[in-house]
The first five atom37 places (N, CA, C, CB, O) and aatype in JSON, in Angstrom:
{
  "aatype": [12, 14, 5, 15, 19, 6, 9, 0, 14, 19, 7, 15, 6, 1, 10, 1, 3, 19, 10, 15, 8, 6, 5, 19, 6, 0, 13, 6, 0, 7, 0, 0, 6, 7, 1, 6, 10, 10, 3, 7, 4, 16, 19, 17, 2, 19, 2, 15, 16, 0, 11, 7, 7, 7, 19, 19, 6, 10, 10, 1, 14, 10, 19, 7, 18, 0, 1, 7, 10, 7, 9, 3, 4, 1, 17, 6, 19, 9, 7, 7, 3, 14, 1, 13, 13, 3, 19, 16, 11, 1, 10, 8, 2, 1, 10, 8, 7, 0, 0, 7, 3, 7, 1, 14, 10, 3, 3, 3, 0, 1, 0, 16, 18, 6, 1, 16, 10, 1, 0, 6, 0, 6, 0, 10, 0, 0, 1, 9, 3, 16, 7, 3, 19, 19, 9, 10, 8, 3],
  "atom_mask": [
    [1, 1, 1, 1, 1],
    [1, 1, 1, 1, 1],
    [1, 1, 1, 1, 1],
    [1, 1, 1, 1, 1],
    [1, 1, 1, 1, 1],
    [1, 1, 1, 1, 1],
    [1, 1, 1, 1, 1],
    [1, 1, 1, 1, 1],
    [1, 1, 1, 1, 1],
    [1, 1, 1, 1, 1],
    [1, 1, 1, 0, 1],
    [1, 1, 1, 1, 1],
    [1, 1, 1, 1, 1],
    [1, 1, 1, 1, 1],
    [1, 1, 1, 1, 1],
    [1, 1, 1, 1, 1],
    [1, 1, 1, 1, 1],
    [1, 1, 1, 1, 1],
    [1, 1, 1, 1, 1],
    [1, 1, 1, 1, 1],
    [1, 1, 1, 1, 1],
    [1, 1, 1, 1, 1],
    [1, 1, 1, 1, 1],
    [1, 1, 1, 1, 1],
    [1, 1, 1, 1, 1],
    [1, 1, 1, 1, 1],
    [1, 1, 1, 1, 1],
    [1, 1, 1, 1, 1],
    [1, 1, 1, 1, 1],
    [1, 1, 1, 0, 1],
    [1, 1, 1, 1, 1],
    [1, 1, 1, 1, 1],
    [1, 1, 1, 1, 1],
    [1, 1, 1, 0, 1],
    [1, 1, 1, 1, 1],
    [1, 1, 1, 1, 1],
    [1, 1, 1, 1, 1],
    [1, 1, 1, 1, 1],
    [1, 1, 1, 1, 1],
    [1, 1, 1, 0, 1],
    [1, 1, 1, 1, 1],
    [1, 1, 1, 1, 1],
    [1, 1, 1, 1, 1],
    [1, 1, 1, 1, 1],
    [1, 1, 1, 1, 1],
    [1, 1, 1, 1, 1],
    [1, 1, 1, 1, 1],
    [1, 1, 1, 1, 1],
    [1, 1, 1, 1, 1],
    [1, 1, 1, 1, 1],
    [1, 1, 1, 1, 1],
    [1, 1, 1, 0, 1],
    [1, 1, 1, 0, 1],
    [1, 1, 1, 0, 1],
    [1, 1, 1, 1, 1],
    [1, 1, 1, 1, 1],
    [1, 1, 1, 1, 1],
    [1, 1, 1, 1, 1],
    [1, 1, 1, 1, 1],
    [1, 1, 1, 1, 1],
    [1, 1, 1, 1, 1],
    [1, 1, 1, 1, 1],
    [1, 1, 1, 1, 1],
    [1, 1, 1, 0, 1],
    [1, 1, 1, 1, 1],
    [1, 1, 1, 1, 1],
    [1, 1, 1, 1, 1],
    [1, 1, 1, 0, 1],
    [1, 1, 1, 1, 1],
    [1, 1, 1, 0, 1],
    [1, 1, 1, 1, 1],
    [1, 1, 1, 1, 1],
    [1, 1, 1, 1, 1],
    [1, 1, 1, 1, 1],
    [1, 1, 1, 1, 1],
    [1, 1, 1, 1, 1],
    [1, 1, 1, 1, 1],
    [1, 1, 1, 1, 1],
    [1, 1, 1, 0, 1],
    [1, 1, 1, 0, 1],
    [1, 1, 1, 1, 1],
    [1, 1, 1, 1, 1],
    [1, 1, 1, 1, 1],
    [1, 1, 1, 1, 1],
    [1, 1, 1, 1, 1],
    [1, 1, 1, 1, 1],
    [1, 1, 1, 1, 1],
    [1, 1, 1, 1, 1],
    [1, 1, 1, 1, 1],
    [1, 1, 1, 1, 1],
    [1, 1, 1, 1, 1],
    [1, 1, 1, 1, 1],
    [1, 1, 1, 1, 1],
    [1, 1, 1, 1, 1],
    [1, 1, 1, 1, 1],
    [1, 1, 1, 1, 1],
    [1, 1, 1, 0, 1],
    [1, 1, 1, 1, 1],
    [1, 1, 1, 1, 1],
    [1, 1, 1, 0, 1],
    [1, 1, 1, 1, 1],
    [1, 1, 1, 0, 1],
    [1, 1, 1, 1, 1],
    [1, 1, 1, 1, 1],
    [1, 1, 1, 1, 1],
    [1, 1, 1, 1, 1],
    [1, 1, 1, 1, 1],
    [1, 1, 1, 1, 1],
    [1, 1, 1, 1, 1],
    [1, 1, 1, 1, 1],
    [1, 1, 1, 1, 1],
    [1, 1, 1, 1, 1],
    [1, 1, 1, 1, 1],
    [1, 1, 1, 1, 1],
    [1, 1, 1, 1, 1],
    [1, 1, 1, 1, 1],
    [1, 1, 1, 1, 1],
    [1, 1, 1, 1, 1],
    [1, 1, 1, 1, 1],
    [1, 1, 1, 1, 1],
    [1, 1, 1, 1, 1],
    [1, 1, 1, 1, 1],
    [1, 1, 1, 1, 1],
    [1, 1, 1, 1, 1],
    [1, 1, 1, 1, 1],
    [1, 1, 1, 1, 1],
    [1, 1, 1, 1, 1],
    [1, 1, 1, 1, 1],
    [1, 1, 1, 1, 1],
    [1, 1, 1, 1, 1],
    [1, 1, 1, 0, 1],
    [1, 1, 1, 1, 1],
    [1, 1, 1, 1, 1],
    [1, 1, 1, 1, 1],
    [1, 1, 1, 1, 1],
    [1, 1, 1, 1, 1],
    [1, 1, 1, 1, 1],
    [1, 1, 1, 1, 1]
  ],
  "atom_positions": [
    [[98.19, 98.52, 89.48], [97.99, 97.97, 90.89], [96.56, 98.37, 91.33], [99.11, 98.58, 91.96], [96.15, 99.52, 91.18]],
    [[95.84, 97.44, 91.85], [94.42, 97.79, 92.3], [94.43, 98.96, 93.27], [93.71, 96.55, 92.99], [95.3, 99.13, 94.13]],
    [[93.33, 99.77, 93.06], [93.09, 100.93, 93.97], [91.97, 100.68, 94.89], [92.81, 102.18, 93.21], [90.98, 100.1, 94.44]],
    [[92.01, 101.05, 96.12], [90.97, 100.87, 97.12], [89.92, 101.96, 96.88], [91.57, 100.94, 98.58], [90.23, 103.11, 96.58]],
    [[88.73, 101.58, 97.03], [87.61, 102.63, 97.11], [87.13, 102.67, 98.45], [86.42, 102.35, 96.17], [86.64, 101.67, 98.99]],
    [[87.24, 103.78, 99.03], [86.91, 103.98, 100.45], [85.39, 104.19, 100.6], [87.7, 105.22, 101.04], [84.84, 105.1, 99.99]],
    [[84.72, 103.36, 101.4], [83.29, 103.41, 101.65], [83.09, 103.49, 103.16], [82.56, 102.16, 101.03], [83.6, 102.67, 103.93]],
    [[82.35, 104.49, 103.54], [82.09, 104.63, 104.89], [81.09, 103.57, 105.46], [81.58, 105.99, 105.1], [80.15, 103.18, 104.78]],
    [[81.3, 103.13, 106.63], [80.36, 102.17, 107.25], [78.88, 102.8, 107.32], [80.9, 101.78, 108.75], [78.73, 104.0, 107.58]],
    [[77.84, 102.0, 107.09], [76.42, 102.36, 107.16], [75.8, 101.55, 108.21], [75.69, 102.16, 105.82], [75.82, 100.32, 108.15]],
    [[75.25, 102.2, 109.2], [74.55, 101.43, 110.25], [73.18, 100.9, 109.84], [0.0, 0.0, 0.0], [72.42, 101.55, 109.11]],
    [[72.9, 99.76, 110.29], [71.64, 99.14, 110.01], [70.45, 99.83, 110.58], [71.66, 97.8, 110.48], [69.33, 99.44, 110.24]],
    [[70.6, 100.82, 111.43], [69.46, 101.6, 111.96], [68.67, 102.25, 110.79], [69.96, 102.7, 112.96], [67.51, 102.61, 110.98]],
    [[69.27, 102.41, 109.63], [68.56, 103.03, 108.5], [67.46, 102.12, 108.03], [69.52, 103.34, 107.34], [66.46, 102.57, 107.46]],
    [[67.64, 100.81, 108.27], [66.62, 99.86, 107.85], [65.31, 99.82, 108.68], [67.22, 98.52, 107.86], [64.26, 99.35, 108.24]],
    [[65.47, 100.35, 109.9], [64.32, 100.21, 110.88], [63.02, 100.93, 110.3], [64.73, 100.86, 112.32], [61.88, 100.6, 110.63]],
    [[63.31, 101.93, 109.44], [62.16, 102.74, 108.96], [61.44, 101.91, 107.77], [62.69, 104.24, 108.44], [60.32, 102.27, 107.43]],
    [[62.02, 100.9, 107.19], [61.42, 100.16, 106.09], [61.19, 98.71, 106.38], [62.24, 100.27, 104.91], [60.56, 98.05, 105.56]],
    [[61.66, 98.18, 107.48], [61.52, 96.8, 107.82], [60.56, 96.68, 109.05], [62.91, 96.18, 108.11], [60.51, 97.56, 109.9]],
    [[59.82, 95.57, 109.09], [59.0, 95.38, 110.28], [59.89, 94.93, 111.45], [57.86, 94.34, 110.01], [61.06, 94.61, 111.26]],
    [[59.33, 94.91, 112.61], [60.05, 94.47, 113.74], [60.64, 93.12, 113.63], [59.23, 94.52, 114.87], [61.78, 92.89, 114.03]],
    [[59.84, 92.18, 113.06], [60.3, 90.79, 112.79], [61.44, 90.69, 111.77], [59.12, 89.96, 112.29], [62.37, 89.89, 111.86]],
    [[61.29, 91.61, 110.79], [62.37, 91.63, 109.74], [63.69, 92.17, 110.31], [61.93, 92.52, 108.51], [64.76, 91.67, 109.99]],
    [[63.58, 93.19, 111.15], [64.76, 93.69, 111.8], [65.47, 92.65, 112.66], [64.4, 94.87, 112.63], [66.69, 92.45, 112.66]],
    [[64.55, 91.99, 113.41], [65.18, 90.86, 114.24], [65.83, 89.85, 113.4], [64.14, 90.15, 115.09], [66.93, 89.43, 113.76]],
    [[65.28, 89.39, 112.28], [65.81, 88.44, 111.34], [67.13, 88.95, 110.76], [64.8, 88.16, 110.23], [68.12, 88.23, 110.64]],
    [[67.08, 90.18, 110.43], [68.29, 90.74, 109.81], [69.45, 90.85, 110.79], [67.99, 92.1, 109.22], [70.6, 90.62, 110.42]],
    [[69.16, 91.21, 112.08], [70.2, 91.3, 113.06], [70.71, 89.87, 113.36], [69.68, 92.02, 114.35], [71.91, 89.71, 113.58]],
    [[69.91, 88.87, 113.38], [70.3, 87.5, 113.57], [71.26, 87.0, 112.5], [69.09, 86.64, 113.61], [72.29, 86.37, 112.74]],
    [[70.84, 87.35, 111.28], [71.69, 87.07, 110.09], [73.02, 87.75, 110.11], [0.0, 0.0, 0.0], [74.06, 87.19, 109.77]],
    [[72.93, 89.04, 110.56], [74.24, 89.84, 110.66], [75.11, 89.21, 111.7], [73.99, 91.37, 111.05], [76.31, 89.07, 111.47]],
    [[74.58, 88.83, 112.82], [75.44, 88.16, 113.86], [76.07, 86.94, 113.36], [74.65, 87.8, 115.07], [77.26, 86.7, 113.59]],
    [[75.25, 86.09, 112.61], [75.78, 84.9, 112.07], [76.94, 85.18, 111.02], [74.63, 84.11, 111.45], [77.96, 84.5, 110.95]],
    [[76.64, 86.24, 110.22], [77.69, 86.56, 109.23], [78.92, 87.05, 109.88], [0.0, 0.0, 0.0], [80.0, 86.67, 109.43]],
    [[78.88, 87.88, 110.92], [80.07, 88.35, 111.6], [80.83, 87.13, 112.22], [79.67, 89.4, 112.71], [82.06, 87.1, 112.22]],
    [[80.1, 86.17, 112.74], [80.76, 84.94, 113.31], [81.43, 84.17, 112.18], [79.71, 84.0, 114.06], [82.59, 83.77, 112.35]],
    [[80.79, 83.94, 111.04], [81.37, 83.17, 109.92], [82.61, 83.83, 109.39], [80.35, 83.01, 108.78], [83.59, 83.16, 109.05]],
    [[82.57, 85.19, 109.33], [83.62, 85.92, 108.69], [84.62, 86.55, 109.65], [83.03, 86.96, 107.84], [85.4, 87.41, 109.23]],
    [[84.63, 86.14, 110.95], [85.51, 86.6, 111.93], [86.94, 86.35, 111.52], [85.2, 85.96, 113.23], [87.26, 85.2, 111.21]],
    [[87.81, 87.29, 111.48], [89.18, 87.11, 111.16], [89.37, 87.17, 109.62], [0.0, 0.0, 0.0], [90.52, 87.12, 109.19]],
    [[88.38, 87.28, 108.82], [88.53, 87.27, 107.37], [88.24, 88.68, 106.86], [87.59, 86.21, 106.71], [87.61, 89.51, 107.51]],
    [[88.75, 88.89, 105.63], [88.41, 90.08, 104.83], [87.59, 89.61, 103.65], [89.69, 90.87, 104.34], [87.85, 88.55, 103.08]],
    [[86.62, 90.36, 103.29], [85.8, 90.11, 102.13], [86.31, 91.19, 101.1], [84.19, 90.23, 102.47], [86.18, 92.39, 101.3]],
    [[86.88, 90.66, 100.02], [87.41, 91.51, 98.94], [86.46, 91.54, 97.8], [88.78, 91.03, 98.47], [86.15, 90.48, 97.26]],
    [[85.96, 92.72, 97.37], [85.17, 92.88, 96.15], [86.11, 93.54, 95.12], [83.84, 93.76, 96.41], [86.75, 94.56, 95.39]],
    [[86.15, 92.93, 93.93], [87.09, 93.38, 92.94], [86.36, 93.58, 91.65], [88.24, 92.42, 92.79], [85.65, 92.68, 91.18]],
    [[86.54, 94.78, 91.05], [85.95, 95.04, 89.69], [86.89, 96.03, 89.0], [84.44, 95.63, 89.77], [87.96, 96.38, 89.49]],
    [[86.4, 96.45, 87.83], [87.3, 97.3, 86.98], [86.97, 98.78, 86.87], [87.31, 96.76, 85.63], [87.59, 99.5, 86.09]],
    [[85.98, 99.23, 87.67], [85.6, 100.67, 87.76], [84.94, 101.08, 89.02], [84.7, 101.02, 86.66], [84.22, 100.29, 89.63]],
    [[85.16, 102.32, 89.43], [84.49, 102.87, 90.62], [83.42, 103.81, 90.23], [85.46, 103.56, 91.54], [82.79, 104.42, 91.09]],
    [[83.18, 103.96, 88.89], [82.15, 104.92, 88.48], [81.18, 104.19, 87.49], [82.81, 106.23, 87.79], [81.63, 103.41, 86.66]],
    [[79.92, 104.43, 87.59], [78.95, 104.01, 86.62], [78.65, 102.51, 86.63], [0.0, 0.0, 0.0], [79.49, 101.71, 87.06]],
    [[77.51, 102.15, 86.19], [77.27, 100.73, 85.95], [76.59, 100.13, 87.14], [0.0, 0.0, 0.0], [76.59, 100.68, 88.24]],
    [[75.99, 98.92, 86.88], [75.29, 98.22, 87.94], [76.11, 97.61, 89.04], [0.0, 0.0, 0.0], [75.62, 97.44, 90.15]],
    [[77.28, 97.28, 88.78], [78.2, 96.66, 89.82], [78.45, 97.74, 90.82], [79.62, 96.12, 89.21], [78.32, 97.49, 92.02]],
    [[78.8, 98.96, 90.39], [79.06, 100.12, 91.28], [77.81, 100.44, 92.11], [79.49, 101.39, 90.44], [77.93, 100.67, 93.32]],
    [[76.69, 100.45, 91.55], [75.51, 100.71, 92.28], [75.26, 99.63, 93.34], [74.36, 100.81, 91.36], [74.69, 99.93, 94.39]],
    [[75.66, 98.42, 93.09], [75.53, 97.31, 94.06], [76.57, 97.46, 95.13], [75.67, 95.94, 93.38], [76.25, 97.35, 96.31]],
    [[77.8, 97.69, 94.77], [78.88, 97.7, 95.75], [78.82, 98.78, 96.7], [80.14, 97.76, 95.12], [79.1, 98.52, 97.87]],
    [[78.5, 99.98, 96.38], [78.54, 101.12, 97.31], [77.66, 100.77, 98.6], [78.0, 102.46, 96.57], [78.2, 100.82, 99.71]],
    [[76.38, 100.43, 98.47], [75.66, 100.05, 99.69], [76.05, 98.76, 100.31], [74.25, 99.99, 99.43], [76.12, 98.64, 101.53]],
    [[76.32, 97.75, 99.44], [76.79, 96.5, 100.02], [77.99, 96.57, 100.94], [77.1, 95.59, 98.95], [77.99, 96.04, 102.05]],
    [[79.04, 97.25, 100.44], [80.23, 97.35, 101.23], [79.99, 98.26, 102.48], [81.38, 97.9, 100.36], [80.53, 97.99, 103.56]],
    [[79.21, 99.28, 102.32], [78.89, 100.17, 103.36], [78.09, 99.47, 104.47], [0.0, 0.0, 0.0], [78.41, 99.64, 105.65]],
    [[77.06, 98.69, 104.14], [76.33, 97.97, 105.12], [77.23, 96.83, 105.75], [75.05, 97.39, 104.47], [77.15, 96.65, 106.97]],
    [[78.01, 96.12, 105.05], [78.86, 95.14, 105.63], [79.79, 95.78, 106.58], [79.6, 94.4, 104.61], [79.99, 95.24, 107.67]],
    [[80.36, 96.87, 106.24], [81.34, 97.59, 107.18], [80.62, 98.04, 108.39], [82.03, 98.86, 106.5], [81.14, 97.96, 109.51]],
    [[79.36, 98.52, 108.18], [78.59, 98.99, 109.39], [78.29, 97.77, 110.26], [0.0, 0.0, 0.0], [78.06, 97.98, 111.45]],
    [[78.27, 96.61, 109.81], [77.98, 95.48, 110.61], [79.24, 94.93, 111.32], [77.34, 94.43, 109.77], [79.19, 93.98, 112.1]],
    [[80.29, 95.54, 111.01], [81.62, 95.17, 111.64], [82.42, 94.07, 110.79], [0.0, 0.0, 0.0], [83.35, 93.43, 111.27]],
    [[81.99, 93.93, 109.57], [82.73, 92.99, 108.64], [83.83, 93.73, 107.91], [81.75, 92.32, 107.59], [83.62, 94.8, 107.34]],
    [[84.99, 93.15, 107.93], [86.09, 93.72, 107.14], [85.85, 93.48, 105.69], [87.44, 93.13, 107.54], [86.27, 92.46, 105.14]],
    [[85.13, 94.46, 105.03], [84.73, 94.3, 103.66], [85.47, 95.42, 102.87], [83.15, 94.38, 103.5], [85.49, 96.56, 103.33]],
    [[86.04, 95.12, 101.72], [86.84, 96.07, 101.0], [86.43, 95.96, 99.51], [88.39, 95.79, 101.23], [85.91, 94.94, 99.05]],
    [[86.7, 97.11, 98.77], [86.45, 97.18, 97.35], [87.69, 97.66, 96.69], [85.26, 98.09, 97.03], [88.25, 98.72, 97.0]],
    [[88.11, 96.81, 95.73], [89.37, 97.16, 95.04], [89.01, 97.21, 93.52], [90.58, 96.07, 95.36], [88.25, 96.39, 93.0]],
    [[89.58, 98.19, 92.88], [89.42, 98.45, 91.37], [90.69, 98.12, 90.68], [89.04, 99.97, 91.06], [91.73, 98.7, 91.0]],
    [[90.67, 97.23, 89.75], [91.8, 96.92, 88.97], [92.07, 97.92, 87.97], [91.66, 95.66, 88.35], [91.14, 98.59, 87.52]],
    [[93.34, 98.1, 87.55], [93.74, 99.11, 86.59], [94.05, 98.45, 85.25], [0.0, 0.0, 0.0], [93.94, 97.24, 85.09]],
    [[94.46, 99.32, 84.25], [94.92, 98.78, 83.0], [95.0, 99.99, 82.07], [0.0, 0.0, 0.0], [94.46, 101.07, 82.34]],
    [[95.74, 99.74, 80.91], [95.89, 100.73, 79.95], [94.68, 100.7, 79.02], [97.18, 100.55, 79.23], [93.89, 99.76, 79.02]],
    [[94.56, 101.84, 78.17], [93.41, 101.86, 77.28], [93.21, 100.65, 76.4], [93.51, 103.01, 76.44], [92.08, 100.3, 76.06]],
    [[94.34, 99.98, 76.0], [94.17, 98.68, 75.17], [93.43, 97.65, 76.01], [95.6, 98.06, 74.7], [92.51, 96.99, 75.51]],
    [[93.79, 97.49, 77.22], [93.06, 96.54, 78.1], [91.55, 96.83, 78.19], [93.66, 96.58, 79.51], [90.72, 95.93, 78.06]],
    [[91.25, 98.04, 78.4], [89.83, 98.35, 78.53], [89.11, 98.32, 77.2], [89.65, 99.7, 79.15], [87.89, 98.1, 77.19]],
    [[89.77, 98.51, 76.1], [89.14, 98.15, 74.73], [88.83, 96.75, 74.66], [90.06, 98.48, 73.53], [87.76, 96.42, 74.16]],
    [[89.64, 95.88, 75.12], [89.47, 94.46, 75.05], [88.26, 93.99, 75.96], [90.8, 93.77, 75.49], [87.42, 93.18, 75.58]],
    [[88.28, 94.6, 77.16], [87.18, 94.25, 78.05], [85.8, 94.75, 77.58], [87.47, 94.81, 79.41], [84.78, 94.13, 77.86]],
    [[85.79, 95.86, 76.86], [84.61, 96.41, 76.38], [84.14, 95.48, 75.19], [84.85, 97.9, 75.96], [82.94, 95.21, 75.04]],
    [[85.08, 95.02, 74.39], [84.81, 94.09, 73.36], [84.22, 92.78, 73.84], [86.02, 93.83, 72.62], [83.26, 92.26, 73.27]],
    [[84.83, 92.24, 74.93], [84.24, 91.01, 75.54], [82.9, 91.24, 76.06], [85.09, 90.48, 76.65], [82.02, 90.4, 75.85]],
    [[82.64, 92.45, 76.79], [81.36, 92.75, 77.29], [80.32, 92.8, 76.19], [81.41, 94.0, 78.02], [79.25, 92.23, 76.37]],
    [[80.56, 93.4, 75.13], [79.62, 93.53, 73.97], [79.35, 92.26, 73.43], [80.14, 94.41, 72.9], [78.18, 91.95, 73.2]],
    [[80.35, 91.43, 73.17], [80.17, 90.13, 72.63], [79.27, 89.1, 73.48], [81.53, 89.58, 72.43], [78.5, 88.28, 72.97]],
    [[79.49, 89.26, 74.84], [78.7, 88.51, 75.81], [77.24, 88.88, 75.69], [79.21, 88.77, 77.23], [76.34, 88.07, 75.95]],
    [[77.03, 90.1, 75.31], [75.66, 90.62, 75.19], [75.1, 90.59, 73.75], [75.61, 92.04, 75.71], [74.05, 91.17, 73.46]],
    [[75.85, 89.89, 72.86], [75.35, 89.74, 71.48], [75.54, 90.91, 70.59], [0.0, 0.0, 0.0], [74.95, 90.94, 69.51]],
    [[76.33, 91.88, 70.99], [76.56, 93.09, 70.16], [77.93, 93.05, 69.54], [76.4, 94.38, 70.98], [78.87, 92.51, 70.12]],
    [[78.04, 93.64, 68.37], [79.38, 93.63, 67.67], [80.36, 94.57, 68.28], [79.24, 94.0, 66.2], [81.56, 94.39, 68.07]],
    [[79.92, 95.58, 69.05], [80.79, 96.62, 69.63], [81.63, 97.24, 68.55], [0.0, 0.0, 0.0], [81.07, 97.64, 67.53]],
    [[82.93, 97.36, 68.7], [83.79, 98.08, 67.83], [84.16, 97.19, 66.56], [85.06, 98.51, 68.62], [84.85, 97.65, 65.65]],
    [[83.69, 95.96, 66.57], [83.91, 95.08, 65.46], [85.26, 94.51, 65.3], [0.0, 0.0, 0.0], [85.51, 93.73, 64.38]],
    [[86.19, 94.88, 66.19], [87.55, 94.38, 66.1], [87.61, 92.91, 66.72], [88.55, 95.39, 66.86], [86.77, 92.51, 67.53]],
    [[88.56, 92.22, 66.33], [88.58, 90.83, 66.72], [89.07, 90.6, 68.2], [89.48, 90.09, 65.75], [89.84, 91.39, 68.74]],
    [[88.61, 89.49, 68.82], [89.15, 88.99, 70.03], [90.22, 87.87, 69.64], [87.97, 88.41, 70.98], [90.01, 86.67, 69.75]],
    [[91.32, 88.41, 69.19], [92.37, 87.51, 68.65], [93.46, 87.29, 69.66], [92.97, 88.08, 67.35], [93.3, 87.65, 70.82]],
    [[94.6, 86.68, 69.23], [95.7, 86.39, 70.13], [96.24, 87.61, 70.77], [96.78, 85.69, 69.43], [96.58, 87.59, 71.95]],
    [[96.34, 88.72, 70.03], [96.87, 90.02, 70.58], [95.95, 90.53, 71.73], [96.96, 91.13, 69.41], [96.43, 90.95, 72.78]],
    [[94.63, 90.47, 71.48], [93.64, 90.89, 72.52], [93.82, 90.01, 73.72], [92.15, 90.78, 71.99], [93.84, 90.49, 74.86]],
    [[93.94, 88.78, 73.49], [94.06, 87.76, 74.63], [95.37, 88.13, 75.4], [94.13, 86.15, 74.06], [95.32, 88.23, 76.63]],
    [[96.48, 88.33, 74.75], [97.74, 88.68, 75.4], [97.59, 89.92, 76.27], [98.82, 88.9, 74.36], [98.04, 89.98, 77.42]],
    [[96.93, 90.93, 75.66], [96.75, 92.22, 76.44], [95.88, 91.97, 77.63], [96.11, 93.37, 75.57], [96.19, 92.48, 78.7]],
    [[94.83, 91.23, 77.52], [94.0, 90.95, 78.64], [94.64, 90.13, 79.71], [92.82, 90.29, 78.19], [94.53, 90.46, 80.89]],
    [[95.31, 89.05, 79.33], [95.99, 88.22, 80.34], [97.17, 88.93, 80.89], [96.41, 86.87, 79.77], [97.4, 88.76, 82.09]],
    [[97.91, 89.65, 80.25], [99.11, 90.42, 80.81], [98.62, 91.33, 81.9], [99.86, 91.27, 79.69], [99.19, 91.35, 82.99]],
    [[97.56, 92.12, 81.62], [97.15, 93.07, 82.56], [96.48, 92.36, 83.84], [96.19, 94.04, 81.86], [96.78, 92.71, 84.98]],
    [[95.63, 91.43, 83.58], [95.05, 90.66, 84.71], [96.08, 89.9, 85.61], [94.06, 89.64, 84.15], [95.91, 89.81, 86.82]],
    [[97.14, 89.38, 84.98], [98.14, 88.72, 85.76], [98.87, 89.66, 86.7], [99.09, 88.06, 84.86], [99.15, 89.32, 87.86]],
    [[99.2, 90.9, 86.18], [99.9, 91.88, 87.02], [99.0, 92.33, 88.17], [100.34, 93.1, 86.19], [99.44, 92.41, 89.32]],
    [[97.7, 92.63, 87.84], [96.76, 93.1, 88.82], [96.48, 92.03, 89.9], [95.46, 93.51, 88.11], [96.39, 92.33, 91.09]],
    [[96.34, 90.7, 89.41], [96.02, 89.64, 90.31], [97.27, 89.38, 91.3], [95.64, 88.33, 89.45], [97.1, 89.12, 92.49]],
    [[98.49, 89.47, 90.73], [99.59, 89.31, 91.64], [99.72, 90.4, 92.62], [100.82, 89.2, 90.91], [100.12, 90.13, 93.75]],
    [[99.42, 91.63, 92.31], [99.48, 92.78, 93.31], [98.39, 92.58, 94.31], [99.31, 94.21, 92.61], [98.62, 92.84, 95.5]],
    [[97.24, 92.15, 93.93], [96.08, 91.92, 94.95], [96.35, 90.69, 95.75], [94.65, 91.75, 94.22], [96.06, 90.67, 96.95]],
    [[96.91, 89.65, 95.14], [97.16, 88.4, 95.93], [98.11, 88.63, 97.09], [97.74, 87.3, 95.02], [98.01, 88.0, 98.14]],
    [[98.99, 89.5, 96.89], [99.96, 89.83, 97.96], [99.31, 90.37, 99.22], [100.98, 90.84, 97.46], [99.89, 90.33, 100.31]],
    [[98.08, 90.9, 99.08], [97.35, 91.42, 100.23], [96.32, 90.5, 100.8], [96.71, 92.66, 99.88], [95.79, 90.77, 101.88]],
    [[96.01, 89.41, 100.1], [94.84, 88.51, 100.57], [95.55, 87.38, 101.46], [93.96, 87.82, 99.22], [96.64, 86.89, 101.18]],
    [[94.79, 87.05, 102.55], [95.27, 86.07, 103.44], [94.38, 84.79, 103.2], [95.21, 86.59, 104.94], [93.27, 84.84, 102.68]],
    [[94.96, 83.67, 103.6], [94.26, 82.4, 103.54], [93.03, 82.57, 104.36], [95.14, 81.21, 104.03], [93.1, 83.12, 105.46]],
    [[91.95, 82.13, 103.89], [90.59, 82.19, 104.5], [89.85, 83.44, 104.11], [0.0, 0.0, 0.0], [88.65, 83.51, 104.35]],
    [[90.48, 84.43, 103.52], [89.67, 85.55, 102.98], [88.75, 85.13, 101.85], [90.57, 86.64, 102.49], [88.97, 84.13, 101.18]],
    [[87.7, 85.96, 101.67], [86.7, 85.69, 100.56], [86.89, 86.74, 99.49], [85.19, 85.71, 101.09], [86.9, 87.93, 99.79]],
    [[87.04, 86.33, 98.3], [87.3, 87.22, 97.14], [86.16, 87.03, 96.22], [88.67, 86.91, 96.41], [85.86, 85.92, 95.79]],
    [[85.47, 88.19, 95.88], [84.36, 88.24, 94.9], [84.76, 89.02, 93.76], [83.11, 88.82, 95.48], [85.08, 90.2, 93.93]],
    [[84.78, 88.47, 92.56], [85.21, 89.06, 91.36], [83.94, 89.45, 90.66], [86.12, 88.12, 90.53], [83.15, 88.57, 90.29]],
    [[83.71, 90.82, 90.44], [82.61, 91.29, 89.75], [82.99, 91.66, 88.27], [82.05, 92.46, 90.5], [84.15, 91.89, 87.92]],
    [[81.92, 91.68, 87.42], [82.19, 92.01, 85.95], [82.54, 90.75, 85.27], [83.37, 93.06, 85.75], [82.8, 90.75, 84.07]]
  ]
}
């Protein structure tokens, strides 16, 4: 079952030290438009880890700033057994042109991958409402 990563809201006042007055105004206008477009929706960010990697480095501030702007933004991490994560690592390596552990991406690997994702997707889908935005990372 997916696990929630709790991220505290981060106020946009932190940006005032690094943005010009015009940039702050443009940011605030964009934030107001975003709040209006996403009113009543939840933005779900879904990935496979809460530690390490570029996605994690992206999600911590992204979710924090979105929450600080009043957007219902959440981060969920899917689970799986070691066999599932072996398969995902194999996929990752192959997508980047590396042999990885050298084991095949065969029917057994596919069954492990699909079985785990099906269960995780069903658990998450039960929490998602029509009109919500789901972003799948990784």
